[in-house]
Coordinates of C-alpha atoms in Angstrom, one line a residue:
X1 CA -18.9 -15.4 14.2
X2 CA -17.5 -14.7 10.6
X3 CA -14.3 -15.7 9.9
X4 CA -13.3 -12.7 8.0
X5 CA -14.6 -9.1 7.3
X6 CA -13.7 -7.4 4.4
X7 CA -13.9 -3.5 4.0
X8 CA -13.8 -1.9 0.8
X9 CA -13.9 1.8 1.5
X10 CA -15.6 3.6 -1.5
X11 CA -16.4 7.0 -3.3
X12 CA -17.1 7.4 -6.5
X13 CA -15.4 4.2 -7.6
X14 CA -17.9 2.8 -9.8
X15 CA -15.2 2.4 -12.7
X16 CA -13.6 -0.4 -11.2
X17 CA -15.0 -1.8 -7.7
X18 CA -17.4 -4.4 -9.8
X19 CA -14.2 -6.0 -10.6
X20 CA -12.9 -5.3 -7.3
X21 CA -15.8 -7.1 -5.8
X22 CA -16.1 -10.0 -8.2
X23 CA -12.0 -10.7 -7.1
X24 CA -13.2 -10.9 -3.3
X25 CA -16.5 -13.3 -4.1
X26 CA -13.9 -15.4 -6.3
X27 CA -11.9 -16.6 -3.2
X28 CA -11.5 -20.2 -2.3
X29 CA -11.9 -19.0 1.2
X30 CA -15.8 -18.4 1.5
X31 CA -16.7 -17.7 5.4
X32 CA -16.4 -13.7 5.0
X33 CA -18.7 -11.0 5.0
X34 CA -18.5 -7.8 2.7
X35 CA -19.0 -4.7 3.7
X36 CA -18.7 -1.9 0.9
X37 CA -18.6 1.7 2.8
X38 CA -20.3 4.4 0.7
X39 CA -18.6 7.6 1.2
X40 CA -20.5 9.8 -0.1
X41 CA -20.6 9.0 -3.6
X42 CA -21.9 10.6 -6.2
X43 CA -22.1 7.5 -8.6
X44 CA -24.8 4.8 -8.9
X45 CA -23.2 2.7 -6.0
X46 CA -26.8 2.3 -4.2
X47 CA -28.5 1.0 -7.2
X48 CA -25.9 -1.0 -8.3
X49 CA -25.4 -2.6 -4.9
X50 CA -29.4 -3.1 -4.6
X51 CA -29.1 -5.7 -7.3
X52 CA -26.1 -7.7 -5.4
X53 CA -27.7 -11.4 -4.4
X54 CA -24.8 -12.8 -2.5
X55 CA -25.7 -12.3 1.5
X56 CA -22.4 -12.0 2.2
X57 CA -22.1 -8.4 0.5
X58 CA -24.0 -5.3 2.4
X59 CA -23.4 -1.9 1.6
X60 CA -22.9 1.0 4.4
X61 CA -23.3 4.4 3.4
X62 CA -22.1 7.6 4.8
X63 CA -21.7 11.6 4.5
X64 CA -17.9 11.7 2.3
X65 CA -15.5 11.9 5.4
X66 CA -12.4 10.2 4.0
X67 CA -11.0 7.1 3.8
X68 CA -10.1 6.4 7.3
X69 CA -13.4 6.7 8.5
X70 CA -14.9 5.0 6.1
X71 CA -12.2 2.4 7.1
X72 CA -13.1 2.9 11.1
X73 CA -17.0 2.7 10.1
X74 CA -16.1 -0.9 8.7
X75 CA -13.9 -2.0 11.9
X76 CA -17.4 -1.2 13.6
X77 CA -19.6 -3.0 12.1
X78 CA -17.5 -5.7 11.1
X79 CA -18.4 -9.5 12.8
X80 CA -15.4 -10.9 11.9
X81 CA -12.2 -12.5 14.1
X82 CA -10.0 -11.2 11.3
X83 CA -10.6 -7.8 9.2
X84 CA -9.1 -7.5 5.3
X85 CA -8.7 -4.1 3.9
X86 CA -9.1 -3.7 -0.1
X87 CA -9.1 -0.5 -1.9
X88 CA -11.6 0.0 -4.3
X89 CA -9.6 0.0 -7.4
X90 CA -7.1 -3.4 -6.5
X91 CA -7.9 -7.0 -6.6
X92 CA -7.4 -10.0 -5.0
X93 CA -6.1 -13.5 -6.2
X94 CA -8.3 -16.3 -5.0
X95 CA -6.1 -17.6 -2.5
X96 CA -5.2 -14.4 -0.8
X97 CA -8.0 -14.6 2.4
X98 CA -7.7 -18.8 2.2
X99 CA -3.4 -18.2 3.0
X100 CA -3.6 -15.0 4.9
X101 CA -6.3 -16.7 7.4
X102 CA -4.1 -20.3 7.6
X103 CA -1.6 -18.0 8.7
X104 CA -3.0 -16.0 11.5
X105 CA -4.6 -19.3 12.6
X106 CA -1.1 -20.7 12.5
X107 CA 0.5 -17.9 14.2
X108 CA -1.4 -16.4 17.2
X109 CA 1.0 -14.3 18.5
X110 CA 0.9 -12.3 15.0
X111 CA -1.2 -9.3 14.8
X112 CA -0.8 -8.7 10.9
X113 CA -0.2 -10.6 7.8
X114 CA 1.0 -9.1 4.4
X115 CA 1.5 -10.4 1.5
X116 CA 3.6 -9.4 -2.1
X117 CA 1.5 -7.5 -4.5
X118 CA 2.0 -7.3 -8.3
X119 CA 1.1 -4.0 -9.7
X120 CA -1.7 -4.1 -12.8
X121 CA -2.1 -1.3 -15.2
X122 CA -5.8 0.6 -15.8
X123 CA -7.1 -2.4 -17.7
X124 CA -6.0 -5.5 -15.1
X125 CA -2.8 -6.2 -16.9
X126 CA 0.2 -6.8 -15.5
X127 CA 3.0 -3.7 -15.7
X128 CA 5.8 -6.4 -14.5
X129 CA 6.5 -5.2 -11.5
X130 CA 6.6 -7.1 -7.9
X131 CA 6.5 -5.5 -4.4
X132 CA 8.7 -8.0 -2.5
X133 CA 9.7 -8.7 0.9
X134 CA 10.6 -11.2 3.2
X135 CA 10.7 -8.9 6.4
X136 CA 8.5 -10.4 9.3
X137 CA 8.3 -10.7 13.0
X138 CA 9.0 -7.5 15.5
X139 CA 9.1 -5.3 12.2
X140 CA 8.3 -1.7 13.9
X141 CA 12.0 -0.3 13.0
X142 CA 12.0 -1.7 9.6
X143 CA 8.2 -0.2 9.1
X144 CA 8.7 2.9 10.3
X145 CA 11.9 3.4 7.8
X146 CA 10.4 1.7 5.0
X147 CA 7.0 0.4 4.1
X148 CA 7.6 -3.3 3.2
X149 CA 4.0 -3.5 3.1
X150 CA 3.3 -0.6 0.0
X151 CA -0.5 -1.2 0.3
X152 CA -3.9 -0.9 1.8
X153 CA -5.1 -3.9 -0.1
X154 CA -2.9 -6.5 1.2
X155 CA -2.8 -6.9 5.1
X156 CA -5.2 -8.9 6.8
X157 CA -5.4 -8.0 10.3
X158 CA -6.7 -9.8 13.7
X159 CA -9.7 -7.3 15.1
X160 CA -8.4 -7.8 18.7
X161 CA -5.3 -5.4 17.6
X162 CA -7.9 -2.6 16.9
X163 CA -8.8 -2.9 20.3
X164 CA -5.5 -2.4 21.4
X165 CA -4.0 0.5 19.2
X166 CA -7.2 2.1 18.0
X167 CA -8.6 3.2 14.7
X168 CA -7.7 4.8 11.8
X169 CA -6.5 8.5 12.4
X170 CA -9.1 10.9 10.3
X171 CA -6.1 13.4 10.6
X172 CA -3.9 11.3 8.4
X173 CA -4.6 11.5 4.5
X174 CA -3.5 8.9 1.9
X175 CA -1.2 7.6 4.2
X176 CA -3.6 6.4 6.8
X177 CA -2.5 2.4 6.6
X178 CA 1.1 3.3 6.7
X179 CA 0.1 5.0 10.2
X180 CA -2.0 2.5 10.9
X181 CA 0.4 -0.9 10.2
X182 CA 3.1 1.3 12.5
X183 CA 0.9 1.8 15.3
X184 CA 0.2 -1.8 14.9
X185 CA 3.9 -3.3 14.2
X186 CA 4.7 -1.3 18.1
X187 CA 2.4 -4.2 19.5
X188 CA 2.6 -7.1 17.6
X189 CA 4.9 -9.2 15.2
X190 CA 4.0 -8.8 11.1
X191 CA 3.8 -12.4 9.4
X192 CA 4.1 -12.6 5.4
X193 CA 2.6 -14.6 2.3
X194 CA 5.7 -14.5 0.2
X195 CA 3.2 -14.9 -3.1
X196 CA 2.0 -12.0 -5.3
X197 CA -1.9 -12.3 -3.9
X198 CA -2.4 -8.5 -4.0
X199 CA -3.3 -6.5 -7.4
X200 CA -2.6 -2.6 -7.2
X201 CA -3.8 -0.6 -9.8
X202 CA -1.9 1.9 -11.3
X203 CA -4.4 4.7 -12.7
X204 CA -4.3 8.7 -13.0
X205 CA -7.2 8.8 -10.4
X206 CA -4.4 7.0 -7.3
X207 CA -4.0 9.8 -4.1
X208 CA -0.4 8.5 -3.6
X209 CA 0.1 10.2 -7.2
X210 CA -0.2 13.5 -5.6
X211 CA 3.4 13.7 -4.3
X212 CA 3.2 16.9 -2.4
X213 CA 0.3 16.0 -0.3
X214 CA 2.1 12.9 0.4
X215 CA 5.1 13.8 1.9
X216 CA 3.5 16.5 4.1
X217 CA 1.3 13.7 5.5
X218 CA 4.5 11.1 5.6
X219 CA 5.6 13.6 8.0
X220 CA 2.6 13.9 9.9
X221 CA 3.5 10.3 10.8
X222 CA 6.9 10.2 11.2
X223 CA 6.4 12.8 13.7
X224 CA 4.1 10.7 15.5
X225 CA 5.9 7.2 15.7
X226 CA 9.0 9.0 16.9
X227 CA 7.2 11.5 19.4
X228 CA 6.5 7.9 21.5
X229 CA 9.7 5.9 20.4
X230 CA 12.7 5.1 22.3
X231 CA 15.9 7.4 22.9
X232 CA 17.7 5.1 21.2
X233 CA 15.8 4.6 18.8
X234 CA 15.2 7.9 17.3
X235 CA 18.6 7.6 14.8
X236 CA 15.9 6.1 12.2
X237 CA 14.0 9.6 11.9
X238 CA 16.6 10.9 9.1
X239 CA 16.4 7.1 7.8
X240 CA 12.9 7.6 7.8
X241 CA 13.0 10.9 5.7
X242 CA 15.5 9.5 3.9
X243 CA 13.9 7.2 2.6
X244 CA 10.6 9.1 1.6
X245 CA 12.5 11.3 -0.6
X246 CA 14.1 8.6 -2.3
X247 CA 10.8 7.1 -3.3
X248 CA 9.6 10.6 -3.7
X249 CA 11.9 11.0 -6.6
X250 CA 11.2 8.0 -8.0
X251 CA 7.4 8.5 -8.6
X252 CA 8.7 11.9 -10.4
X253 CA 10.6 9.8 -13.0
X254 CA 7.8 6.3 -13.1
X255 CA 4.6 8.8 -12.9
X256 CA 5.6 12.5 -13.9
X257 CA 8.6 11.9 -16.4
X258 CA 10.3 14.7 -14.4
X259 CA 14.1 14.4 -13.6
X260 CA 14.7 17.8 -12.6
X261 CA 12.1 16.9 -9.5
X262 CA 13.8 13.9 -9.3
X263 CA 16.8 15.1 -9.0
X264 CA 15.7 17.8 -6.2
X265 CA 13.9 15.0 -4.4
X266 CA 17.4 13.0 -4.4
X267 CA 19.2 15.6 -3.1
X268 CA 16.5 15.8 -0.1
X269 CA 17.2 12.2 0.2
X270 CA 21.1 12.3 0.6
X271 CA 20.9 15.3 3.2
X272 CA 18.6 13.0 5.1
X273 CA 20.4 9.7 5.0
X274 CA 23.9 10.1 2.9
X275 CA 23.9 6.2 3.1
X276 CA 21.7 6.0 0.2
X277 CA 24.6 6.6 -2.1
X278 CA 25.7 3.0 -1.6
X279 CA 22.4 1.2 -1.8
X280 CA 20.8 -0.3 -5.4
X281 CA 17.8 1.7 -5.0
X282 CA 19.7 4.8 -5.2
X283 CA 21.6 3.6 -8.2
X284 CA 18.8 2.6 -10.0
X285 CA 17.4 5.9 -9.3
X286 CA 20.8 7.5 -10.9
X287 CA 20.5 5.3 -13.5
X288 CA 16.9 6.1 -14.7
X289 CA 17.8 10.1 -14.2
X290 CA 20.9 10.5 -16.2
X291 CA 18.9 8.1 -19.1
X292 CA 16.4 10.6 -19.4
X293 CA 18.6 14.0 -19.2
X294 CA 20.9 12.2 -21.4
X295 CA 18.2 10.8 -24.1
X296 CA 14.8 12.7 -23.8
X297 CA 11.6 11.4 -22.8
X298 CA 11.3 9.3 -26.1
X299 CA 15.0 7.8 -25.7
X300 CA 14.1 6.6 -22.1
X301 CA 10.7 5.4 -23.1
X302 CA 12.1 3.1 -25.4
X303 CA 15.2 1.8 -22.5
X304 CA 12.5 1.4 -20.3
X305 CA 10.4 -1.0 -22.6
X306 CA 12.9 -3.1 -22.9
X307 CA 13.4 -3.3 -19.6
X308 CA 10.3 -4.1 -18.9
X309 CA 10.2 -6.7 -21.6
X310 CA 12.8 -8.6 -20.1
X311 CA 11.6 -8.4 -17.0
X312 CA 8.3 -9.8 -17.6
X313 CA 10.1 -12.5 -19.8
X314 CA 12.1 -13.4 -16.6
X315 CA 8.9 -13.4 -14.7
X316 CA 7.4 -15.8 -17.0
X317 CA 10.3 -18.0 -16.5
X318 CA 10.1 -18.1 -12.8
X319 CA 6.5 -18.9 -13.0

């Protein structure tokens, strides 16, 4: 049996998943199997893939029926003990299947394991910013509040849990791993590779940019988890909304350079969860807002290069 299955849904992703490939066939961990769904694509993924030498790889196309099938149509044919999910567009580091396997082999009882991602810009270059967390374990009332986990691309996850809490749910767009590592954390502990292994790329072309769309699905699976959770338990549903409004408003300010949706989004998030007043994320938000109503778009550009200046520079540091 392979070790490892990877599944790299696809459509139309020509522009970057040679790259995204090459990061998976660059791992130091080499017992793995490929398997690139085509979903429908309208791009020259068939004769590009016709050329690929390496066994390993095989490509799996399909009509276009979404990314969670394509992702289920993987989990089928996928011979491997553990199965890695990788968008498209991201990349690995090398060492990202080699730590994430010594991990589940090291930890039986664990059903998932994550691992930091550092966010990349169009070109592969790093924007300076980590997703972080140290959160591990029974995670499911952490998960379902917030999502430690940010991203397709970095769990690896043992195939037996499929078995136990299903597929992918074709009703659930662009938030279908969020479901998914829920469904999963209500089953089994969550372990962690605290290093930055994952690459998300930032690009005009990413569904989570569509904020609308989004939240509606957020709610989808809020709805869900809580419709099965605990009495005592169901407290964390304005946490839960809370929180999704708070990030909401963020992506207006990072992606849209709009504070006046920011703002409205922040004002959701309060009604939610008025607890956010006192925590840094909220703060920051504040922060960032009152910048750019107090100094224009150009005036908050130029705060939030130097920010990110320094913040590479300490990065640099560290490493």
């Amino acid at each position: 049996m392979t070790k490892v299955s990877v599944v790299i849904p696809a459509y139309n992703a020509m522009t970057y998943l040679p790259e995204t490939l090459e990061s998976v066939l660059r791992q130091t961990f080499a017992d793995f199997e490929v398997l690139m769904i085509n979903d429908g694509s309208s791009d020259n993924i068939v004769e590009w893939a016709a050329e690929i030498v390496d066994p390993r790889v095989r490509l799996i196309s399909q009509s276009n029926q979404g990314a969670s099938v394509a992702r289920n149509t993987g989990i089928t044919h996928a011979q491997g003990e553990y199965i890695a999910f990788l968008d498209a567009d991201d990349l690995w580091k090398p060492t990202k299947l080699e730590k994430q396997v010594r991990c589940l082999d090291n930890n039986p009882a664990a059903g998932l394991v994550y691992t930091w991602t550092a966010l990349i810009d169009q070109s592969g270059s790093p924007i300076g910013t980590l997703w972080v967390s140290d959160i591990e374990g029974n995670v499911w009332q952490q998960i379902v509040v917030r999502d430690m986990i940010s991203n397709g691309s970095s769990p690896m996850v043992r195939r037996s849990c499929f078995e136990t809490v299903g597929v992918f749910d074709p009703q659930i767009k662009g938030v279908e791993d969020r479901e998914m590592w829920i469904r999963i954390a209500a089953c089994y502990p969550f372990a962690v590779v605290k290093e930055p292994l994952t690459l998300y790329r930032r690009h005009p072309g990413n569904m989570t940019s569509n904020r609308q769309m989004i939240i509606t699905e957020l709610r989808k699976v809020f709805e869900k988890a809580f419709e099965s959770a605990p009495f005592e338990l169901l407290y964390l549903r304005n946490q839960s909304y809370g929180w999704m409004n708070l990030f909401a408003a963020w992506g207006c300010i990072e992606d849209e350079k709009n504070y006046k949706k920011a703002i409205h989004y922040r004002q959701q998030a309060i009604l939610h969860y008025p607890q956010l007043h006192n925590t840094s994320t909220y703060i920051r938000l504040s922060i960032r807002i009152a910048t750019m109503r107090w100094f224009g778009l150009q005036g908050y550009e130029r705060v939030r290069g130097i920010t990110r200046t320094v913040r590479q520079l300490m990065l640099g540091a560290a490493t």
